[in-house]
Coordinates of C-alpha atoms and ligand atoms in Angstrom, one line a residue:
M53 CA 0.0 0.0 0.0
S54 CA 2.5 2.6 -1.2
Q55 CA 0.2 5.4 -2.3
D56 CA -0.2 7.9 0.5
F57 CA -3.9 8.6 1.4
L58 CA -3.5 12.4 1.1
E59 CA -2.1 11.9 -2.4
L60 CA -5.2 9.8 -3.3
L61 CA -7.5 12.5 -2.0
R62 CA -5.7 15.0 -4.3
K63 CA -5.6 12.6 -7.2
Y64 CA -9.4 12.1 -7.1
N65 CA -9.9 15.8 -6.4
I66 CA -12.2 15.1 -3.5
K67 CA -13.2 18.5 -2.1
P68 CA -16.2 19.9 -0.2
V69 CA -19.3 20.6 -2.4
K70 CA -20.9 24.0 -2.7
N71 CA -24.5 22.9 -2.6
S72 CA -26.3 23.1 0.7
L73 CA -27.9 20.0 2.3
A74 CA -31.3 21.6 1.7
E75 CA -30.5 21.8 -2.0
H76 CA -29.3 18.2 -2.0
L77 CA -32.5 17.0 -0.4
R78 CA -34.5 18.7 -3.1
E79 CA -32.7 16.8 -5.9
P80 CA -34.9 14.3 -7.6
D81 CA -33.9 10.7 -6.8
R82 CA -31.7 11.9 -3.9
F83 CA -32.9 9.1 -1.6
E84 CA -32.6 6.4 -4.4
S85 CA -29.1 7.6 -5.2
F86 CA -27.9 7.9 -1.6
S87 CA -29.4 4.9 0.1
A88 CA -28.7 1.2 0.0
K89 CA -30.4 -1.9 1.5
T90 CA -29.5 -5.4 2.3
G91 CA -31.5 -8.0 4.3
D92 CA -33.3 -6.2 7.1
L93 CA -31.2 -3.0 7.0
L94 CA -31.4 0.3 5.1
L95 CA -28.7 2.9 5.0
D96 CA -29.9 6.4 4.1
F97 CA -27.0 8.8 3.6
S98 CA -28.9 11.4 1.6
R99 CA -28.4 14.1 4.3
T100 CA -24.7 14.4 3.7
G101 CA -22.8 16.9 1.6
M102 CA -21.8 14.4 -1.0
D103 CA -23.0 14.7 -4.6
Q104 CA -22.9 12.0 -7.3
Q105 CA -19.5 13.1 -8.5
V106 CA -18.0 13.0 -5.0
L107 CA -19.4 9.5 -4.3
K108 CA -18.0 8.3 -7.6
Q109 CA -14.6 9.7 -6.8
L110 CA -14.7 8.2 -3.3
L111 CA -15.6 4.8 -4.8
A112 CA -12.8 5.1 -7.3
M113 CA -10.4 6.0 -4.6
A114 CA -11.4 2.9 -2.5
E115 CA -10.8 0.7 -5.6
D116 CA -7.5 2.4 -6.2
R117 CA -6.6 1.8 -2.6
G118 CA -6.8 -1.9 -3.1
L119 CA -10.0 -2.4 -1.1
K120 CA -11.1 -5.6 -2.9
H121 CA -7.7 -7.2 -2.5
A122 CA -7.6 -6.2 1.2
R123 CA -11.1 -7.7 1.7
N124 CA -9.9 -10.9 0.1
R125 CA -6.9 -11.0 2.4
L126 CA -9.1 -10.5 5.4
F127 CA -11.5 -13.4 4.5
A128 CA -8.6 -15.6 3.4
G129 CA -7.2 -15.4 6.9
E130 CA -4.0 -13.5 6.0
N131 CA -2.2 -11.6 8.7
V132 CA -4.1 -8.3 8.4
N133 CA -3.2 -7.7 12.1
F134 CA 0.3 -7.0 10.8
T135 CA 1.8 -5.7 14.0
E136 CA 0.9 -9.0 15.9
N137 CA 1.4 -11.2 12.8
R138 CA -2.0 -12.8 12.9
P139 CA -5.3 -12.8 11.0
A140 CA -8.6 -11.2 12.2
M141 CA -11.0 -14.0 11.7
H142 CA -14.0 -13.2 13.9
M143 CA -16.1 -13.9 10.8
A144 CA -15.2 -17.6 11.2
M145 CA -17.1 -17.6 14.5
R146 CA -20.4 -17.0 12.6
S147 CA -19.9 -18.3 9.1
D148 CA -19.2 -22.0 8.5
D149 CA -17.7 -21.2 5.0
V150 CA -15.1 -18.9 6.5
L151 CA -14.4 -21.4 9.3
A152 CA -13.8 -24.2 6.8
G153 CA -11.0 -22.1 5.3
L154 CA -9.1 -22.3 8.6
G155 CA -8.5 -26.1 8.3
T156 CA -10.2 -29.1 9.9
K157 CA -8.5 -29.0 13.2
T158 CA -9.3 -25.3 14.0
A159 CA -12.8 -25.6 12.5
T160 CA -13.5 -28.6 14.7
L161 CA -12.2 -26.8 17.8
V162 CA -14.3 -23.7 17.1
S163 CA -17.5 -25.6 16.3
D164 CA -17.1 -27.9 19.3
T165 CA -16.7 -24.8 21.5
R166 CA -19.8 -23.2 20.1
Q167 CA -21.7 -26.4 20.7
R168 CA -20.6 -26.7 24.3
M169 CA -21.3 -23.0 24.8
L170 CA -24.9 -23.4 23.6
E171 CA -25.3 -26.5 25.8
F172 CA -24.1 -24.5 28.8
A173 CA -26.4 -21.7 27.9
S174 CA -29.4 -24.0 27.6
A175 CA -28.6 -25.5 31.0
F176 CA -28.4 -22.0 32.6
A177 CA -31.7 -21.1 30.8
A178 CA -33.3 -24.1 32.3
G179 CA -32.1 -22.9 35.7
H180 CA -29.3 -25.2 36.6
L181 CA -25.6 -26.0 36.1
P182 CA -24.6 -27.9 32.9
G183 CA -25.1 -31.6 33.5
Q184 CA -26.3 -31.0 37.1
P185 CA -30.1 -30.5 37.1
G186 CA -30.0 -30.5 40.9
Q187 CA -27.7 -27.4 41.1
A188 CA -29.7 -24.3 40.7
V189 CA -28.6 -21.2 38.7
R190 CA -30.9 -18.2 39.1
H191 CA -28.2 -15.6 38.8
I192 CA -25.0 -15.3 36.6
I193 CA -22.2 -12.9 37.5
H194 CA -20.4 -12.1 34.2
I195 CA -16.9 -10.6 34.9
G196 CA -15.1 -9.0 32.1
I197 CA -14.2 -5.6 30.6
G198 CA -14.0 -3.9 27.2
G199 CA -14.8 -6.4 24.5
S200 CA -15.3 -9.0 27.2
V201 CA -18.4 -7.2 28.5
L202 CA -19.7 -4.6 26.1
G203 CA -21.1 -7.1 23.6
P204 CA -22.7 -9.5 26.1
R205 CA -24.4 -6.5 27.8
L206 CA -25.7 -5.1 24.6
L207 CA -27.1 -8.4 23.6
I208 CA -29.0 -8.9 26.8
E209 CA -30.5 -5.5 26.8
A210 CA -31.4 -5.7 23.1
L211 CA -32.6 -9.3 22.9
G212 CA -32.9 -10.8 26.3
E213 CA -36.7 -11.1 26.6
G214 CA -36.9 -13.1 29.8
D215 CA -35.1 -12.3 33.0
S216 CA -34.0 -15.8 33.7
P217 CA -31.3 -16.3 34.7
Q218 CA -30.6 -12.8 35.8
V219 CA -27.2 -11.6 34.6
H220 CA -25.1 -9.1 36.5
F221 CA -22.0 -7.5 35.0
L222 CA -18.8 -6.6 36.8
S223 CA -16.3 -4.6 34.8
S224 CA -14.6 -1.5 36.2
V225 CA -12.4 -2.3 39.2
D226 CA -14.5 0.0 41.4
A227 CA -15.7 -2.3 44.2
H228 CA -19.0 -0.5 45.0
L229 CA -21.1 -2.5 42.6
R230 CA -19.5 -5.8 43.5
T231 CA -19.9 -5.4 47.3
S232 CA -23.6 -4.5 47.0
L233 CA -24.2 -7.2 44.4
L234 CA -22.6 -10.0 46.5
A235 CA -24.5 -8.9 49.5
S236 CA -27.7 -9.4 47.6
L237 CA -27.0 -12.8 46.0
D238 CA -27.1 -16.4 47.2
P239 CA -23.9 -18.2 46.2
A240 CA -25.8 -21.5 46.0
G241 CA -28.0 -20.1 43.2
T242 CA -25.2 -18.2 41.3
A243 CA -22.9 -19.1 38.5
V244 CA -19.8 -17.0 37.7
I245 CA -18.4 -16.4 34.2
V246 CA -14.9 -15.0 34.0
A247 CA -14.5 -13.7 30.4
T248 CA -11.0 -12.6 29.5
K249 CA -9.2 -13.5 26.4
S250 CA -5.8 -12.8 27.9
F251 CA -6.6 -13.8 31.4
T252 CA -4.2 -11.1 32.5
T253 CA -6.6 -8.1 32.7
G254 CA -6.2 -6.6 36.2
E255 CA -9.8 -5.5 36.8
T256 CA -11.3 -8.8 35.7
L257 CA -8.9 -10.9 37.8
L258 CA -9.4 -8.8 40.9
H259 CA -13.2 -9.1 40.7
A260 CA -12.8 -12.8 39.9
R261 CA -10.6 -13.4 43.0
R262 CA -13.0 -11.6 45.3
V263 CA -16.1 -13.3 43.9
M264 CA -14.6 -16.7 44.1
D265 CA -13.5 -16.0 47.7
W266 CA -17.1 -15.1 48.5
M267 CA -18.3 -18.3 46.9
E268 CA -15.7 -20.5 48.4
Q269 CA -16.4 -19.2 51.9
A270 CA -20.0 -20.1 51.5
L271 CA -19.8 -23.4 49.6
G272 CA -16.3 -24.7 49.9
R273 CA -13.7 -24.8 47.1
E274 CA -15.0 -27.9 45.3
V275 CA -18.6 -26.7 44.9
A276 CA -17.5 -23.2 44.1
Q277 CA -15.2 -24.4 41.3
Q278 CA -18.2 -26.2 39.7
R279 CA -20.0 -22.8 39.6
L280 CA -17.1 -21.1 37.9
F281 CA -16.9 -20.8 34.0
A282 CA -13.9 -19.4 32.2
V283 CA -13.9 -18.0 28.6
S284 CA -10.3 -17.4 27.5
G285 CA -7.5 -18.0 25.1
N286 CA -5.0 -18.5 27.9
Q287 CA -5.4 -22.1 29.2
E288 CA -2.3 -21.9 31.4
A289 CA -3.6 -18.9 33.3
V290 CA -7.1 -20.4 33.5
D291 CA -5.6 -23.5 35.1
A292 CA -3.5 -21.4 37.5
F293 CA -6.7 -19.6 38.5
G294 CA -8.4 -22.9 39.3
A295 CA -11.2 -23.0 36.8
L296 CA -12.1 -26.6 35.7
R297 CA -11.2 -27.6 32.2
E298 CA -14.6 -28.9 31.6
N299 CA -16.0 -25.5 32.5
T300 CA -13.6 -23.6 30.2
L301 CA -14.5 -22.3 26.8
Y302 CA -11.8 -21.6 24.3
L303 CA -11.3 -18.2 22.6
P304 CA -8.9 -18.3 19.6
D305 CA -6.2 -15.6 19.4
W306 CA -7.4 -14.5 16.0
V307 CA -10.6 -13.1 17.6
G308 CA -9.9 -9.6 19.0
G309 CA -11.7 -8.6 22.2
R310 CA -13.9 -6.0 20.5
Y311 CA -14.8 -8.6 17.8
S312 CA -15.6 -11.4 20.3
I313 CA -19.4 -10.9 20.7
W314 CA -19.8 -13.9 18.3
S315 CA -17.8 -16.2 20.6
A316 CA -18.3 -17.9 24.0
V317 CA -17.8 -14.5 25.6
S318 CA -21.5 -14.2 25.0
L319 CA -22.3 -17.3 27.0
A320 CA -24.5 -15.4 29.5
S321 CA -26.3 -13.6 26.7
A322 CA -27.0 -16.9 24.9
A323 CA -28.5 -18.2 28.1
V324 CA -31.0 -15.3 28.2
M325 CA -31.6 -15.0 24.4
G326 CA -31.8 -18.7 23.9
A327 CA -29.6 -20.9 21.7
D328 CA -31.9 -20.3 18.7
G329 CA -31.7 -16.5 19.2
F330 CA -27.9 -16.6 19.4
S331 CA -27.7 -18.7 16.3
E332 CA -29.9 -16.2 14.4
L333 CA -27.5 -13.4 15.5
L334 CA -24.7 -15.3 14.0
R335 CA -26.7 -15.9 10.8
G336 CA -27.4 -12.2 10.5
A337 CA -23.7 -11.4 10.8
A338 CA -22.8 -14.1 8.3
E339 CA -25.3 -12.6 5.9
M340 CA -23.6 -9.2 6.2
D341 CA -20.2 -10.9 5.6
R342 CA -21.6 -12.4 2.4
H343 CA -23.0 -8.9 1.4
F344 CA -19.7 -7.3 2.1
Q345 CA -17.8 -9.9 0.1
T346 CA -20.0 -9.9 -2.9
A347 CA -22.0 -6.7 -3.4
P348 CA -20.5 -4.2 -5.8
L349 CA -18.7 -1.4 -4.0
A350 CA -21.4 1.2 -5.0
E351 CA -24.1 -1.0 -3.3
N352 CA -22.1 -2.3 -0.5
L353 CA -23.3 -1.0 2.9
P354 CA -20.0 -1.2 4.9
V355 CA -18.2 0.5 2.0
L356 CA -20.8 3.3 1.6
M357 CA -20.9 3.9 5.3
A358 CA -17.1 4.0 5.5
L359 CA -16.8 6.4 2.6
T360 CA -19.3 8.7 4.2
D361 CA -17.2 8.7 7.4
I362 CA -14.0 9.3 5.4
W363 CA -15.8 12.2 3.6
H364 CA -16.8 13.7 7.0
R365 CA -13.4 13.1 8.7
N366 CA -10.9 13.8 6.0
V367 CA -12.7 16.2 3.6
C368 CA -15.0 18.1 5.8
K369 CA -12.6 17.7 8.8
Y370 CA -15.2 17.0 11.4
P371 CA -13.4 15.7 14.6
A372 CA -16.2 13.8 16.2
Q373 CA -19.2 11.6 15.4
V374 CA -22.3 10.7 17.4
V375 CA -24.5 7.7 17.3
I376 CA -28.1 8.0 18.6
P377 CA -30.2 4.8 18.7
Y378 CA -33.9 5.6 18.8
D379 CA -34.7 2.4 20.6
Y380 CA -34.2 2.0 24.3
R381 CA -33.1 -1.6 23.9
L382 CA -30.1 -0.4 21.9
R383 CA -29.0 2.0 24.7
S384 CA -25.6 0.3 25.1
L385 CA -24.9 0.4 21.3
P386 CA -23.0 3.7 21.6
A387 CA -20.7 2.2 24.3
Y388 CA -20.2 -0.9 22.1
L389 CA -19.4 1.1 19.0
Q390 CA -17.1 3.5 20.9
Q391 CA -14.7 0.6 21.6
L392 CA -15.1 -1.0 18.1
V393 CA -14.4 2.3 16.3
M394 CA -11.9 4.1 18.6
E395 CA -9.9 1.1 19.8
S396 CA -9.7 -0.2 16.2
N397 CA -8.9 3.0 14.3
G398 CA -7.5 5.3 16.8
K399 CA -4.0 4.9 15.3
S400 CA -1.4 7.3 13.9
V401 CA 1.2 5.0 12.2
D402 CA 0.7 3.4 8.8
S403 CA 1.6 -0.1 7.5
Q404 CA 5.0 1.1 6.5
G405 CA 5.7 2.3 10.1
R406 CA 5.4 6.0 9.2
R407 CA 3.7 8.6 11.4
I408 CA 0.7 9.7 9.4
E409 CA -0.4 13.3 8.7
Y410 CA -4.1 12.8 8.2
S411 CA -6.9 12.2 10.7
T412 CA -8.1 8.7 11.5
S413 CA -10.8 7.7 14.1
P414 CA -13.1 10.5 15.1
V415 CA -14.2 10.8 18.7
L416 CA -17.3 8.7 18.9
F417 CA -20.0 9.0 21.5
G418 CA -23.7 8.8 21.9
E419 CA -26.8 7.9 23.9
P420 CA -30.3 6.9 23.1
G421 CA -33.0 9.2 21.6
T422 CA -35.2 10.9 22.5
D423 CA -33.2 11.5 25.8
A424 CA -30.2 12.8 23.9
Q425 CA -32.3 15.5 22.3
H426 CA -32.7 17.0 25.8
S427 CA -29.0 17.0 26.6
L428 CA -26.6 16.8 23.6
F429 CA -28.6 18.2 20.7
Q430 CA -28.3 21.9 21.5
M431 CA -24.7 21.8 20.6
F432 CA -25.4 19.7 17.5
H433 CA -27.8 22.4 16.2
Q434 CA -26.0 25.6 17.2
G435 CA -22.5 24.7 18.4
T436 CA -19.4 26.0 16.6
D437 CA -18.3 22.5 15.6
I438 CA -20.3 20.3 13.2
V439 CA -20.8 16.7 14.5
P440 CA -22.2 14.2 12.0
L441 CA -24.8 12.0 13.5
S442 CA -25.8 8.4 12.9
F443 CA -29.5 7.8 13.8
I444 CA -30.4 4.1 14.3
G445 CA -34.1 3.4 14.1
V446 CA -36.3 0.3 14.2
I447 CA -39.4 0.4 12.0
R448 CA -41.6 -2.3 13.7
P449 CA -41.5 -2.2 17.5
D450 CA -42.3 -5.2 19.8
H451 CA -45.0 -3.4 21.7
G452 CA -48.5 -2.3 20.6
D453 CA -48.3 1.4 21.4
K454 CA -48.5 2.8 17.9
E455 CA -48.7 6.4 19.0
A456 CA -45.6 6.2 21.1
H457 CA -43.6 4.6 18.3
A458 CA -44.8 7.1 15.7
A459 CA -43.6 9.8 18.1
L460 CA -40.3 8.1 18.5
L461 CA -39.6 7.8 14.8
A462 CA -41.0 11.3 14.1
N463 CA -38.5 12.7 16.5
M464 CA -35.7 10.9 14.8
L465 CA -36.7 12.0 11.3
A466 CA -37.3 15.5 12.7
Q467 CA -33.9 15.8 14.1
A468 CA -32.2 14.6 10.9
T469 CA -34.3 17.1 8.9
A470 CA -33.8 20.1 11.3
L471 CA -30.1 19.5 11.5
A472 CA -29.9 19.4 7.7
T473 CA -32.1 22.4 6.8
G474 CA -32.0 24.6 9.9
T475 CA -34.6 27.2 10.6
A476 CA -34.5 28.2 6.9
G477 CA -36.4 24.9 6.3
L478 CA -39.4 26.5 8.1
G479 CA -39.9 28.8 5.1
D480 CA -42.1 31.8 6.0
Q481 CA -42.0 31.1 9.7
E482 CA -38.3 31.6 9.8
T483 CA -37.1 33.8 12.7
T484 CA -35.1 36.9 12.3
D485 CA -33.7 36.6 15.8
V486 CA -30.1 35.4 15.3
H487 CA -30.1 33.6 18.7
R488 CA -33.0 31.5 17.6
Q489 CA -31.7 30.8 14.2
M490 CA -30.2 27.4 13.2
Q491 CA -28.1 27.4 10.1
G492 CA -28.6 23.7 9.3
Q493 CA -25.9 22.1 7.1
R494 CA -25.4 19.5 9.8
P495 CA -25.1 16.1 8.2
S496 CA -26.4 12.7 9.4
V497 CA -27.1 9.2 8.2
I498 CA -30.0 7.0 9.2
V499 CA -29.8 3.2 9.6
L500 CA -33.1 1.5 9.8
L501 CA -33.8 -2.0 11.0
D502 CA -37.1 -3.6 9.9
S503 CA -37.4 -5.0 13.5
L504 CA -35.0 -5.6 16.3
T505 CA -34.5 -9.3 15.7
P506 CA -31.3 -11.3 16.5
F507 CA -30.8 -11.6 12.7
A508 CA -31.0 -7.8 12.2
L509 CA -28.8 -7.0 15.1
G510 CA -26.2 -9.5 13.8
Q511 CA -26.3 -7.7 10.4
L512 CA -26.0 -4.3 12.1
L513 CA -23.0 -5.2 14.2
A514 CA -21.2 -6.9 11.3
L515 CA -21.9 -3.8 9.2
Y516 CA -20.0 -1.7 11.7
E517 CA -17.2 -4.2 11.9
H518 CA -16.7 -4.2 8.2
K519 CA -17.1 -0.4 8.0
V520 CA -14.2 -0.1 10.5
F521 CA -12.1 -2.5 8.4
V522 CA -12.7 -0.5 5.2
E523 CA -11.7 2.7 7.0
G524 CA -8.6 1.0 8.3
V525 CA -7.7 -0.1 4.7
I526 CA -8.2 3.4 3.4
W527 CA -6.2 5.0 6.2
D528 CA -3.6 2.2 5.9
I529 CA -3.5 1.4 9.6
N530 CA -3.9 -1.7 11.6
S531 CA -7.4 -1.9 12.9
Y532 CA -6.7 -5.0 15.0
D533 CA -4.1 -4.1 17.6
Q534 CA -4.5 -1.8 20.7
F535 CA -1.1 -1.0 22.0
G536 CA -2.4 2.4 23.1
V537 CA -4.2 0.9 26.1
E538 CA -1.0 -0.7 27.5
L539 CA 0.9 2.4 28.8
G540 CA -1.8 3.4 31.3
K541 CA -1.9 -0.1 32.7
V542 CA 1.9 0.0 33.4
V543 CA 1.7 3.4 35.0
A544 CA -1.2 2.3 37.2
K545 CA 0.9 -0.6 38.5
A546 CA 3.6 1.8 39.4
I547 CA 1.3 4.2 41.2
Q548 CA -0.8 1.7 43.1
P549 CA 1.7 0.9 45.9
A550 CA 1.8 4.6 46.7
L551 CA -1.9 4.6 47.4
E552 CA -1.9 1.3 49.3
S553 CA 0.8 2.5 51.8
D554 CA 2.9 5.6 52.4
S555 CA 5.6 4.2 50.1
T556 CA 7.1 6.5 47.6
G557 CA 9.2 5.6 44.6
V558 CA 8.4 5.3 41.0
A559 CA 5.3 7.5 41.4
E560 CA 7.5 10.4 42.4
N561 CA 8.9 10.6 38.9
F562 CA 5.4 11.3 37.6
G563 CA 4.9 14.6 39.2
L564 CA 2.2 13.1 41.4
D565 CA 3.6 13.9 44.8
G566 CA 1.2 16.8 45.5
I567 CA -1.9 15.0 44.6
L568 CA -0.8 11.7 46.4
D569 CA 0.0 13.6 49.5
Y570 CA -3.5 15.3 49.3
I571 CA -5.2 11.9 48.9
R572 CA -3.2 10.4 51.8
S573 CA -4.0 13.3 54.0
K574 CA -7.7 12.3 53.7
D575 CA -7.2 8.7 54.9
Ligands
F6P816 O1 -7.1 -3.0 27.5 C1 -7.8 -3.2 26.3 C2 -8.3 -4.6 26.1 O2 -7.3 -5.4 25.8 C3 -9.4 -4.6 25.1 O3 -8.9 -4.7 23.8 C4 -10.1 -5.8 25.5 O4 -11.4 -5.9 25.0 C5 -10.2 -5.7 27.0 O5 -8.9 -5.1 27.3 C6 -10.3 -6.9 27.8 O6 -9.3 -7.8 27.5 P1 -9.3 -9.3 28.0 O7 -10.5 -10.0 27.3 O8 -8.0 -10.0 27.6 O9 -9.5 -9.3 29.5

């Protein structure tokens, strides 16, 4: 990938367009030309500044960048994670065709693990430990952080219809939640899942030790061990921790944490969604894989979404992006996407090891609508920075309140419209008071799901994964490592002793003496 990205932008003469969003929206066939559909998903990117010419140029640039070749390399299991010399094959967790390409031994291991995970999930759903109908499970404590918790939590909120078993998540090392949770649970009716690919993550291991101490004190070591389930790629560490092999589910090293929702990390979610629901989630994601691999670039949702983002980030130079799901069940989607997008593409060195001089991942944040309208949206309408929005809507709700649902979707469409056209869109009623004016020109995309089914959610999450991949290819960065999170962990280890005792030492070098003294003075 020798051609510099900035050179490509110049070569294809990709520049901001003069027409306003309101003018674009009046173009005949704007929606037809700037929307695409596959399966249960629609992408509407008509409220962006791109015109036909720009879109054509962006597509040509992607082609020139070698996107198709890169996509083939991804699916062929080549080492696209080039800094860690390994493939990124999370698609193999959901698509048997992709899995078969990995060879019989790996394919068998992965499908056996999936089978065992679904059996465990079914036992939990039936209210007992796997293979032990007499041992009740009414609660599951899922311990994990980052990719080892965000996906499972999203799935349960979005698709967990029943509340049995009840799943409790422990992630941040803050002990407040854990202490109150343990005080409310009966160890004899609780199973513990420790999900950590590396089995070295400090927060997860500290919670796991404390929770297992609590369980062992009540039930004894042997019984407590039977209630402990590990999901990890580090068998040695799992053994050292004391989880039983028959209770351990394997996580291959070619599945990154933020891409692990398709794996046994989602054991607790599968228990609540049901094995069929989880299989449908995988089927939806596999369907998006097929679409990404086969649809022409001009009709390819992940490609179109990525090019829209590239347009906003590198041509319009917008520093942030916001995602607003208009469905309460998707309230954790922004948190999930924050990790997927920012941990994957928050990079500044290219594949040749050069520091790059263009922008990569925007800041991504969000919260559900309509709540967000009453907190964040003032800035989106009148702030000095333009923040492109992604609205996520669901056409058919799973409740019968038609009026409420119409109000919800009307609010979403109203925001997209008002942001695009501003007060000028009101025509005669437009105000002359400058404080009350909104200039519009604030772009957004809308993603619509027919209904919030496991299949549609699988498609949606795989759409975002592939969008992130396309952006990584265009920016020529590695979307699959995350060295940036390591430094903070090392520094925290050096500081912790100074907080646990009066000891000084390494922390002194960090310019923390003042604040450490202040904290200690409050002990
Ligand atoms: O610190 C970042 C990170 O490595 C994420 O990439 C990952 O999702 C999270 O920590 C948890 O990692 P693990 O599953 O190994 O505990």
